[in-house]
Coordinates of C-alpha atoms in Angstrom, one line a residue:
Chain A
M1 CA 8.0 -11.6 57.7
S2 CA 5.5 -14.1 55.7
S3 CA 2.1 -12.7 54.1
S4 CA -0.6 -14.9 54.7
S5 CA -3.4 -15.9 52.1
S6 CA -7.0 -15.3 52.4
S7 CA -8.6 -17.4 54.5
S8 CA -9.4 -21.1 53.4
S9 CA -12.7 -23.0 54.4
P10 CA -12.1 -25.9 56.4
S11 CA -13.3 -28.2 54.1
C12 CA -11.5 -27.3 50.9
P13 CA -7.7 -26.2 52.4
K14 CA -5.5 -24.5 49.6
K15 CA -2.8 -25.7 48.7
M16 CA 0.3 -23.2 49.2
I17 CA 4.3 -22.8 48.6
T18 CA 6.9 -21.4 50.2
L19 CA 9.1 -18.7 48.6
K20 CA 12.5 -17.8 50.0
S21 CA 14.2 -14.1 49.2
S22 CA 17.6 -13.5 48.4
D23 CA 17.6 -11.6 52.1
G24 CA 16.2 -14.8 53.7
E25 CA 12.6 -13.8 53.8
T26 CA 10.3 -16.3 53.3
F27 CA 6.6 -15.7 51.5
E28 CA 3.8 -18.2 51.1
I29 CA 1.5 -17.7 47.9
E30 CA -1.5 -20.1 47.0
E31 CA -0.6 -22.7 44.9
I32 CA -2.9 -21.1 42.0
A33 CA -1.3 -17.8 42.3
A34 CA 2.4 -19.3 41.5
L35 CA 0.9 -20.6 38.4
Q36 CA 0.9 -18.1 36.3
S37 CA 5.2 -18.0 36.8
K38 CA 5.7 -20.4 33.8
T39 CA 9.1 -20.9 36.7
L40 CA 7.4 -21.9 39.0
E41 CA 4.6 -24.1 37.5
S42 CA 7.1 -25.8 35.9
M43 CA 8.8 -26.5 39.0
I44 CA 5.4 -27.4 40.6
D45 CA 4.6 -30.2 38.0
E46 CA 8.0 -32.0 38.7
N47 CA 7.0 -32.0 42.7
C48 CA 10.2 -29.5 43.1
A49 CA 8.3 -26.7 45.2
S50 CA 7.1 -28.6 48.4
T51 CA 10.2 -27.4 50.2
P52 CA 10.8 -23.2 50.0
V53 CA 11.7 -22.4 46.8
P54 CA 15.3 -19.9 46.9
L55 CA 15.0 -16.8 44.5
P56 CA 18.4 -15.5 45.1
N57 CA 18.1 -12.8 42.3
I58 CA 14.6 -11.3 44.3
T59 CA 14.9 -8.9 47.6
G60 CA 11.8 -9.7 50.1
K61 CA 10.5 -6.4 49.6
I62 CA 10.2 -7.1 45.7
L63 CA 8.7 -10.6 46.3
A64 CA 6.3 -9.2 48.8
K65 CA 5.0 -7.1 45.9
V66 CA 4.9 -10.2 43.0
V67 CA 3.3 -12.1 45.0
E68 CA 0.6 -9.7 46.0
Y69 CA 0.3 -9.4 42.2
C70 CA 0.1 -13.0 41.5
T71 CA -2.3 -13.4 44.4
K72 CA -4.7 -10.5 43.1
H73 CA -4.3 -11.7 39.6
A74 CA -5.9 -15.2 40.6
E75 CA -8.6 -14.2 42.2
V76 CA -11.7 -14.7 40.3
G77 CA -14.7 -12.5 39.4
A78 CA -12.8 -9.6 39.8
D79 CA -14.2 -7.1 37.2
A80 CA -11.9 -6.1 34.2
E81 CA -12.4 -2.1 34.7
S82 CA -11.1 -2.1 38.4
L83 CA -8.1 -4.8 38.2
R84 CA -7.0 -2.0 35.7
A85 CA -6.9 0.8 38.6
W86 CA -5.4 -1.3 40.4
D87 CA -2.6 -2.8 38.3
A88 CA -2.1 1.0 37.5
E89 CA -1.6 1.8 41.2
F90 CA 0.5 -1.2 41.3
V91 CA 3.3 0.6 38.9
S92 CA 2.7 4.0 40.1
V93 CA 6.1 3.4 41.8
D94 CA 9.8 4.8 41.9
H95 CA 12.2 3.6 38.8
P96 CA 14.3 1.3 40.8
T97 CA 11.4 -0.6 42.3
L98 CA 9.7 -0.6 38.3
F99 CA 13.2 -1.9 36.9
D100 CA 12.7 -4.5 39.9
Y101 CA 9.3 -5.7 38.7
I102 CA 10.5 -6.2 35.7
L103 CA 13.9 -8.2 36.2
A104 CA 11.7 -10.2 38.9
A105 CA 8.7 -10.8 36.4
N106 CA 11.5 -11.6 33.8
F107 CA 13.3 -14.3 36.0
L108 CA 9.9 -16.0 37.1
E109 CA 8.5 -15.6 33.9
I110 CA 5.0 -13.7 35.0
P111 CA 3.9 -12.3 31.4
T112 CA 0.9 -10.3 32.4
L113 CA 3.2 -8.6 35.2
L114 CA 6.2 -8.2 32.6
N115 CA 4.2 -6.4 30.2
L116 CA 2.7 -4.4 32.6
A117 CA 5.7 -3.0 33.6
C118 CA 7.5 -2.6 30.5
Q119 CA 4.3 -1.1 29.5
S120 CA 4.5 1.4 32.1
V121 CA 8.6 2.4 31.1
A122 CA 7.6 2.5 27.3
D123 CA 5.1 5.0 28.3
M124 CA 7.5 7.5 30.3
V125 CA 9.7 7.4 26.2
K126 CA 6.6 7.7 24.8
G127 CA 6.2 11.0 23.3
K128 CA 9.1 12.6 25.0
T129 CA 12.0 14.8 23.3
P130 CA 16.0 13.4 24.2
D131 CA 15.9 16.6 26.3
E132 CA 12.9 15.4 28.6
I133 CA 14.3 11.8 28.3
H134 CA 17.4 12.8 30.0
K135 CA 15.3 14.6 33.0
I136 CA 13.5 11.4 33.4
F137 CA 15.3 8.8 34.2
N138 CA 18.4 11.1 34.9
I139 CA 20.7 10.1 31.9
K140 CA 23.5 12.5 30.5
S141 CA 23.4 12.8 27.3
T142 CA 27.3 11.9 26.2
F143 CA 27.4 13.7 22.9
T144 CA 29.6 16.5 21.8
P145 CA 27.5 19.7 20.7
E146 CA 28.8 19.4 16.7
E147 CA 27.6 15.4 17.6
E148 CA 24.0 16.2 18.9
E149 CA 23.8 18.8 15.8
E150 CA 24.1 15.9 13.1
L151 CA 21.8 13.7 14.7
R152 CA 19.5 16.4 14.9
R153 CA 20.3 16.8 11.3
E154 CA 19.9 12.9 10.5
N155 CA 16.1 12.7 12.4
Q156 CA 14.7 15.6 11.6
W157 CA 11.3 14.2 9.9
A158 CA 11.1 12.6 13.7
F159 CA 10.8 16.4 15.4
D160 CA 9.2 18.1 13.2
Chain B
M1 CA 23.6 14.3 41.9
D2 CA 21.0 11.7 41.8
P3 CA 22.6 8.2 40.7
S4 CA 21.0 7.8 37.1
V5 CA 18.6 5.5 36.5
D6 CA 19.0 4.4 32.8
F7 CA 17.1 1.3 31.9
V8 CA 19.0 0.2 29.3
P9 CA 22.4 -1.4 31.6
I10 CA 20.5 -1.8 34.4
L11 CA 17.8 -4.0 32.5
G12 CA 19.9 -5.3 29.9
L13 CA 19.4 -6.7 25.8
D14 CA 15.9 -8.1 26.0
M15 CA 14.0 -6.0 28.2
S16 CA 15.3 -2.6 26.6
F17 CA 14.4 -4.2 23.5
K18 CA 10.9 -5.4 24.5
I19 CA 10.0 -1.9 26.1
L20 CA 11.9 0.2 23.0
L21 CA 10.1 -1.5 20.5
S22 CA 7.4 -1.3 21.8
L23 CA 7.3 2.4 22.1
G24 CA 5.4 1.2 18.3
D25 CA 6.0 5.3 16.7
P26 CA 8.7 5.6 14.3
C27 CA 9.7 9.0 15.8
D28 CA 9.6 7.5 19.7
I29 CA 13.0 5.5 18.0
A30 CA 14.3 8.2 16.2
R31 CA 14.4 10.1 19.2
A32 CA 15.4 7.3 21.2
S33 CA 18.8 7.2 19.5
C34 CA 19.3 11.2 19.7
V35 CA 19.2 10.6 24.0
S36 CA 22.8 9.5 24.3
R37 CA 25.8 7.5 23.1
S38 CA 24.9 4.2 24.2
W39 CA 21.0 4.8 23.5
H40 CA 22.6 5.4 20.1
G41 CA 24.6 2.1 20.0
F42 CA 21.8 0.5 21.2
V43 CA 18.9 1.1 18.6
V44 CA 21.3 1.1 16.0
S45 CA 23.3 -1.6 16.5
N46 CA 20.1 -3.6 16.9
G47 CA 18.2 -2.6 14.4
L48 CA 15.3 -1.0 16.6
S49 CA 13.6 0.7 13.4
K50 CA 14.5 -1.7 10.9
Q51 CA 12.6 -4.5 13.8
L52 CA 9.6 -2.1 14.3
C53 CA 9.1 -1.7 10.0
L54 CA 9.4 -5.0 9.5
G55 CA 6.6 -5.3 12.3
M56 CA 4.8 -3.1 10.3
F57 CA 5.0 -4.4 6.7
P58 CA 6.2 -8.2 7.1
Q59 CA 6.2 -7.7 3.2
L60 CA 9.9 -5.9 3.4
S61 CA 11.6 -9.5 4.5
G62 CA 12.3 -9.8 0.7
V63 CA 14.4 -6.5 1.0
D64 CA 18.5 -7.7 0.5
H65 CA 20.0 -4.7 0.7
V66 CA 19.2 -0.8 1.4
T67 CA 20.8 2.3 -0.2
E68 CA 20.4 6.2 -0.3
S69 CA 20.4 8.4 -3.0
C70 CA 21.7 11.2 -0.6
S71 CA 24.1 10.9 2.1
F72 CA 24.2 12.7 5.2
K73 CA 27.8 11.7 5.9
T74 CA 30.0 12.6 2.9
E75 CA 33.1 10.0 2.2
A76 CA 35.8 12.5 4.4
E77 CA 33.2 11.9 7.2
T78 CA 32.6 8.3 7.3
G79 CA 35.9 7.8 10.0
S80 CA 38.5 4.9 9.3
S81 CA 37.1 3.7 12.6
N82 CA 34.1 2.9 11.3
T83 CA 33.3 -0.5 10.4
K84 CA 31.4 -1.4 7.1
E85 CA 29.0 -3.4 9.2
W86 CA 28.7 -0.6 11.2
D87 CA 27.9 1.8 8.2
V88 CA 24.9 -0.3 7.0
L89 CA 23.3 -1.0 10.5
E90 CA 23.7 2.9 10.5
R91 CA 21.8 3.6 6.8
E92 CA 19.8 0.8 7.9
H93 CA 17.9 2.7 10.5
R94 CA 17.6 6.2 8.9
V95 CA 16.2 4.2 6.1
Y96 CA 13.7 2.0 7.4
G97 CA 12.8 4.9 10.6
F98 CA 11.7 7.1 7.5
L99 CA 9.8 4.7 5.8
S100 CA 7.9 3.7 8.6
H101 CA 6.9 7.7 9.3
C102 CA 6.0 8.2 6.0
C103 CA 4.1 4.8 5.9
R104 CA 2.1 6.4 9.1
S105 CA 1.9 10.0 8.2
I106 CA 1.1 10.3 4.2
V107 CA -2.9 10.9 3.6
D108 CA -4.7 8.3 2.0
R109 CA -5.5 9.0 -2.0
E110 CA -6.3 6.9 -5.2
C111 CA -3.2 5.0 -6.1
I112 CA -4.3 3.5 -9.3
S113 CA -2.3 4.5 -12.4
D114 CA -3.7 2.8 -15.0
A115 CA -5.5 0.0 -16.2
I116 CA -3.3 -2.7 -17.4
S117 CA -5.5 -6.1 -18.9
A118 CA -8.6 -8.1 -17.6
S119 CA -8.1 -12.0 -18.0
S120 CA -11.3 -11.6 -20.5
T121 CA -13.6 -9.2 -21.8
D122 CA -17.0 -9.9 -23.7
N123 CA -16.9 -6.7 -26.2
F124 CA -13.7 -5.0 -26.3
P125 CA -13.3 -2.6 -26.2
E126 CA -15.8 -1.5 -25.2
E127 CA -16.1 -3.5 -22.0
G128 CA -13.3 -2.9 -21.4
I129 CA -11.2 -2.8 -18.3
N130 CA -10.3 0.7 -18.6
N131 CA -14.2 1.3 -17.9
T132 CA -13.4 0.2 -14.5
L133 CA -11.7 3.6 -13.4
E134 CA -14.8 5.8 -14.3
M135 CA -16.3 6.4 -11.6
R136 CA -20.0 6.7 -12.6
D137 CA -21.5 3.6 -14.2
R138 CA -22.8 5.8 -17.2
V139 CA -21.1 8.3 -19.0
G140 CA -24.0 10.3 -20.7
R141 CA -26.0 7.7 -22.5
I142 CA -22.8 4.9 -22.7
A143 CA -23.3 2.6 -20.2
S144 CA -19.0 2.4 -18.6
Y145 CA -18.2 -0.8 -17.1
W146 CA -15.8 -3.9 -17.9
S147 CA -17.8 -7.6 -18.8
S148 CA -16.3 -10.7 -18.7
E149 CA -17.2 -13.0 -21.3
G150 CA -19.6 -15.9 -20.7
Q151 CA -19.5 -18.9 -18.9
K152 CA -21.3 -22.1 -18.9
K153 CA -19.4 -22.6 -14.7
P154 CA -20.1 -20.6 -12.1
A155 CA -16.6 -21.5 -10.5
V156 CA -15.1 -19.8 -13.3
P157 CA -13.0 -16.8 -12.0
E158 CA -11.5 -13.8 -13.5
T159 CA -8.5 -11.3 -12.9
L160 CA -8.2 -7.7 -13.2
I161 CA -4.6 -6.2 -13.4
Y162 CA -3.9 -2.9 -12.6
K163 CA -0.7 -1.0 -12.2
L164 CA -0.2 1.5 -9.3
V165 CA 1.2 5.0 -8.6
G166 CA 4.9 4.1 -8.1
D167 CA 6.8 0.9 -7.3
L168 CA 5.9 1.4 -3.4
C169 CA 2.7 2.4 -2.0
V170 CA 1.2 0.9 1.3
I171 CA -2.4 0.2 0.6
T172 CA -5.6 0.4 3.1
E173 CA -8.6 -0.6 0.9
I174 CA -9.7 -1.7 -2.2
D175 CA -13.1 -0.4 -3.1
I176 CA -15.3 -2.2 -5.7
Q177 CA -18.6 -1.8 -7.6
P178 CA -20.4 -4.4 -9.5
F179 CA -22.2 -3.7 -12.3
Q180 CA -25.9 -3.5 -12.5
A181 CA -27.5 -3.9 -16.1
Y182 CA -30.1 -0.9 -15.9
F183 CA -30.9 -1.5 -19.2
Q184 CA -31.7 -5.6 -18.8
T185 CA -35.2 -6.3 -17.2
G186 CA -34.9 -7.4 -13.8
L187 CA -32.0 -4.9 -13.1
P188 CA -29.5 -8.1 -12.8
I189 CA -26.1 -7.4 -10.7
Y190 CA -23.3 -9.0 -11.6
S191 CA -20.9 -9.2 -9.3
A192 CA -18.7 -12.1 -8.0
K193 CA -18.9 -14.4 -4.9
S194 CA -16.2 -12.9 -3.4
V195 CA -13.1 -11.5 -4.2
R196 CA -8.8 -11.4 -3.4
F197 CA -6.5 -9.2 -4.6
R198 CA -2.4 -10.1 -5.0
M199 CA 0.4 -7.4 -5.3
G200 CA 3.8 -7.7 -6.6
Y201 CA 5.8 -6.6 -10.2
P202 CA 6.5 -8.2 -13.6
K203 CA 9.1 -10.9 -14.2
A204 CA 12.1 -8.9 -16.0
S205 CA 11.1 -11.6 -19.1
V206 CA 7.4 -9.7 -19.2
D207 CA 6.7 -6.9 -21.7
L208 CA 4.3 -4.4 -20.3
D209 CA 2.9 -3.2 -23.8
S210 CA 2.1 -6.6 -24.8
V211 CA 0.3 -8.1 -21.1
D212 CA -2.6 -9.5 -21.8
Q213 CA -5.6 -12.2 -21.5
S214 CA -2.6 -15.0 -22.2
C215 CA -0.9 -13.4 -18.9
H216 CA -4.1 -13.8 -16.7
D217 CA -4.1 -17.5 -18.0
S218 CA -0.9 -18.5 -15.2
T219 CA -0.3 -15.2 -13.6
N220 CA 1.8 -16.6 -11.3
D221 CA 4.6 -17.2 -14.5
K222 CA 4.8 -13.6 -15.4
F223 CA 4.2 -12.2 -11.9
V224 CA 5.9 -12.2 -8.7
W225 CA 3.2 -11.9 -5.6
T226 CA 5.2 -9.6 -2.5
Y227 CA 1.5 -10.0 -1.0
T228 CA -1.3 -12.4 -1.5
S229 CA -5.0 -10.6 0.6
P230 CA -7.1 -13.0 2.4
E231 CA -10.5 -13.4 0.5
F232 CA -13.6 -10.8 0.8
P233 CA -17.0 -12.2 0.2
M234 CA -18.7 -9.9 -2.3
A235 CA -22.5 -8.7 -1.9
Q236 CA -24.3 -8.8 -5.1
E237 CA -25.6 -4.8 -4.7
N238 CA -24.7 -2.0 -6.8
C239 CA -22.8 -0.1 -4.5
L240 CA -19.0 0.8 -4.0
Q241 CA -18.3 -2.0 -1.7
K242 CA -15.0 -1.3 0.5
F243 CA -12.5 -4.3 1.4
K244 CA -10.4 -3.0 3.9
F245 CA -7.4 -5.3 5.1
P246 CA -6.8 -5.8 8.3
K247 CA -3.6 -4.0 8.4
P248 CA -1.9 -1.5 5.7
V249 CA -0.1 -3.9 3.6
L250 CA 2.9 -2.5 1.5
C251 CA 2.7 -3.2 -2.2
I252 CA 6.2 -3.5 -3.9
G253 CA 6.3 -3.9 -8.1
G254 CA 3.5 -1.3 -7.9
F255 CA 1.3 -4.0 -9.7
L256 CA -2.5 -5.0 -8.6
L257 CA -4.3 -8.4 -9.6
V258 CA -7.9 -8.1 -8.4
E259 CA -9.4 -11.5 -8.2
L260 CA -13.3 -12.1 -8.6
L261 CA -13.8 -16.1 -8.0
G262 CA -17.0 -17.1 -8.6
R263 CA -19.8 -16.1 -10.4
V264 CA -23.5 -15.7 -9.3
Q265 CA -25.6 -14.0 -11.8
R266 CA -27.0 -15.6 -15.1
Q267 CA -27.5 -13.4 -18.1
E268 CA -31.0 -14.1 -19.2
M269 CA -30.2 -13.9 -23.2
D270 CA -27.9 -16.6 -23.5
G271 CA -27.8 -18.5 -20.1
L272 CA -24.5 -18.2 -19.5
F273 CA -22.5 -16.3 -16.4
Y274 CA -21.3 -13.1 -16.3
I275 CA -18.9 -11.1 -13.9
C276 CA -18.9 -7.3 -14.4
V277 CA -17.5 -4.4 -12.6
S278 CA -18.4 -0.6 -13.1
H279 CA -15.5 0.8 -11.3
V280 CA -12.5 -0.3 -8.6
R281 CA -10.5 2.0 -6.2
V282 CA -7.4 1.3 -4.6
L283 CA -7.1 3.6 -1.3
G284 CA -3.5 3.9 -0.7
R285 CA 0.0 5.9 -0.1
P286 CA 2.1 6.4 -2.3
L287 CA 5.9 6.0 -1.1
S288 CA 7.0 7.4 -4.6
P289 CA 9.1 9.6 -5.0
T290 CA 10.2 9.7 -1.9
F291 CA 11.4 5.6 -2.2
G292 CA 11.8 3.2 -4.9
V293 CA 13.0 -0.5 -5.1
D294 CA 14.9 -2.1 -7.8
I295 CA 14.0 -6.3 -7.8
I296 CA 17.4 -8.2 -8.2
E297 CA 16.0 -11.3 -10.4
P298 CA 16.2 -13.7 -10.4
S299 CA 16.2 -13.9 -6.4
G300 CA 12.7 -12.2 -6.3
K301 CA 14.8 -10.2 -3.5
F302 CA 14.8 -6.4 -3.9
V303 CA 16.7 -3.4 -3.1
L304 CA 14.7 -0.6 -1.1
K305 CA 16.3 2.9 -1.8
A306 CA 15.3 5.8 -0.3
L307 CA 15.4 9.3 -2.4
S308 CA 15.4 11.6 -0.4
Y309 CA 14.8 12.5 3.2
T310 CA 12.0 14.9 2.7
K311 CA 8.4 13.9 2.2
E312 CA 7.9 14.9 -1.3
S313 CA 4.4 13.6 -2.6
L314 CA 2.8 13.0 -5.9
P315 CA 0.6 15.7 -7.5
E316 CA -2.7 15.0 -6.0
S317 CA -4.4 14.6 -9.4
S318 CA -1.8 13.5 -11.4
P319 CA -3.3 13.0 -15.0
R320 CA -4.0 9.4 -16.0
R321 CA -2.0 8.4 -18.9
I322 CA -4.5 7.7 -21.5
S323 CA -3.2 4.1 -22.6
S324 CA -3.5 3.3 -26.6
L325 CA -6.3 0.7 -26.0
E326 CA -8.3 3.9 -24.5
L327 CA -7.2 6.3 -27.4
Q328 CA -8.5 3.3 -29.6
R329 CA -11.7 2.8 -28.2
R330 CA -12.4 6.9 -28.5
V331 CA -11.7 6.9 -32.0
R332 CA -13.5 3.5 -32.9
N333 CA -16.6 5.6 -31.0
L334 CA -16.1 9.0 -33.3
E335 CA -15.8 7.0 -36.3
H336 CA -19.5 4.8 -35.7
I337 CA -21.0 8.5 -35.0
L338 CA -19.7 9.7 -38.1
N339 CA -21.2 6.5 -39.6
M340 CA -24.2 7.6 -38.5
L341 CA -24.5 10.8 -39.8
R342 CA -23.7 9.5 -43.1
G343 CA -26.5 7.5 -43.3
N344 CA -25.0 4.0 -42.3
V345 CA -26.7 3.0 -39.4
R346 CA -25.8 -0.7 -39.8
D347 CA -23.2 -0.4 -36.0
V348 CA -25.3 1.5 -34.2
E349 CA -26.0 -1.8 -31.3
D350 CA -21.7 -2.1 -31.1
I351 CA -22.1 1.4 -29.4
W352 CA -24.2 0.3 -27.2
D353 CA -23.8 -2.3 -24.6
E354 CA -25.0 -6.0 -25.3
G355 CA -29.0 -6.2 -24.0
Q356 CA -29.9 -3.1 -24.3
D357 CA -33.2 -3.4 -26.2
D358 CA -34.0 0.4 -26.7
S359 CA -31.3 1.4 -29.0
D360 CA -33.3 1.2 -32.2
E361 CA -36.4 4.3 -30.4
E362 CA -33.1 5.8 -29.0
F363 CA -32.0 6.6 -33.3
A364 CA -35.6 7.0 -34.4

């Protein structure tokens, strides 16, 4: 299922490029939105984007969202406040999806999406104790009680 | 059991590093190193504490190595399985982490310990640099300010050297009040056109007790400046002007150079340009006695020493060391007063400031 872009006036058709996910789905994205990806931008410059661009590391589910993000951020006239709210909504997803956004944004070199998603993960760690971090990310401690005791002693100033 | 969504192995080195570094708070990074064995290994081996600290204070790029006076591990505990490199990484993790924490959490206070010397002084010691430590522009009936010598050209700069409390301080702001000659007609204010600040330490060859005017001719020969601030314009106003640094700066070495660039006020009496300063104040966070530095000459690199892992602060009102110059000045004033009382009024003018017109009337 390919997503369609916003309507274009007949006198000025928008240039589209096609992206192909790892699981074979194709997605159309306006060239102007695709320019937010440095990877796609250089492909467009070198004229390699006329045929569907294969992205073997990104699934259809994630690619659809990435296209949605780039299209939204390519819109003109959006006010900063509502864009921020839209961004916050965009990253309110489960952890595996959030991590996939990071990996996709890193691969496609989309700095705005990368920073947004990384900041979201950082915010989960900020101000938390190790126990809280264990619960959030379902991580096992792997230290012996003696090791934990020693580490706490060494880093006492961080727990005060 | 739900599968672990530990992002460190999922996202890999670069992304995990980016995320943890963006935490920005040394406490968060220290706590992250306590989460699990793999997080601890990640944080320590990638020097996250050090990177965060260097980002806050680029002046630390001159650090050769770090030492701890108090180690958490005894000789016996450091197992033979630990390589020397790992020990260094762990030590750096502890020292830089605690350093950035201290830099952020100590409250600002006055950081000047002593006024050392000025590039020139009109009437020494009455108009000497020591007066800039006094907040008021007059004490009783005696004006308190430093005055440069007069110059025909307004472009000639002046410099003042101060010693700070401790050889490691975080400086956030420097305040300067130019002097308004309230005893001269027109109430001229002898400010500078702009100011700039440098911080660093004297070269090993410099004898601090004999730092005098000649040191100012070529301060670069006598001092190593680890930081130079941008130039700040100064207003010709009789008020304490605040020069806030864009980011707090780590002063390594404990010495401050105040550069007064350009003169704006001519003295009517002789037609020469002067710069006069009533008060200098340095606001920041001293890191002594918790941290110290040793300079490695001649490379200019230094050793960063963690002397304790509890925040010990200097006493708030540490008594200012009265320099021998100050003592001389006070003795001379007393001598003058004694002379006057004995009826020798010859030297009355010397106690009062240059250009004071009504001094004779005071003694009538």
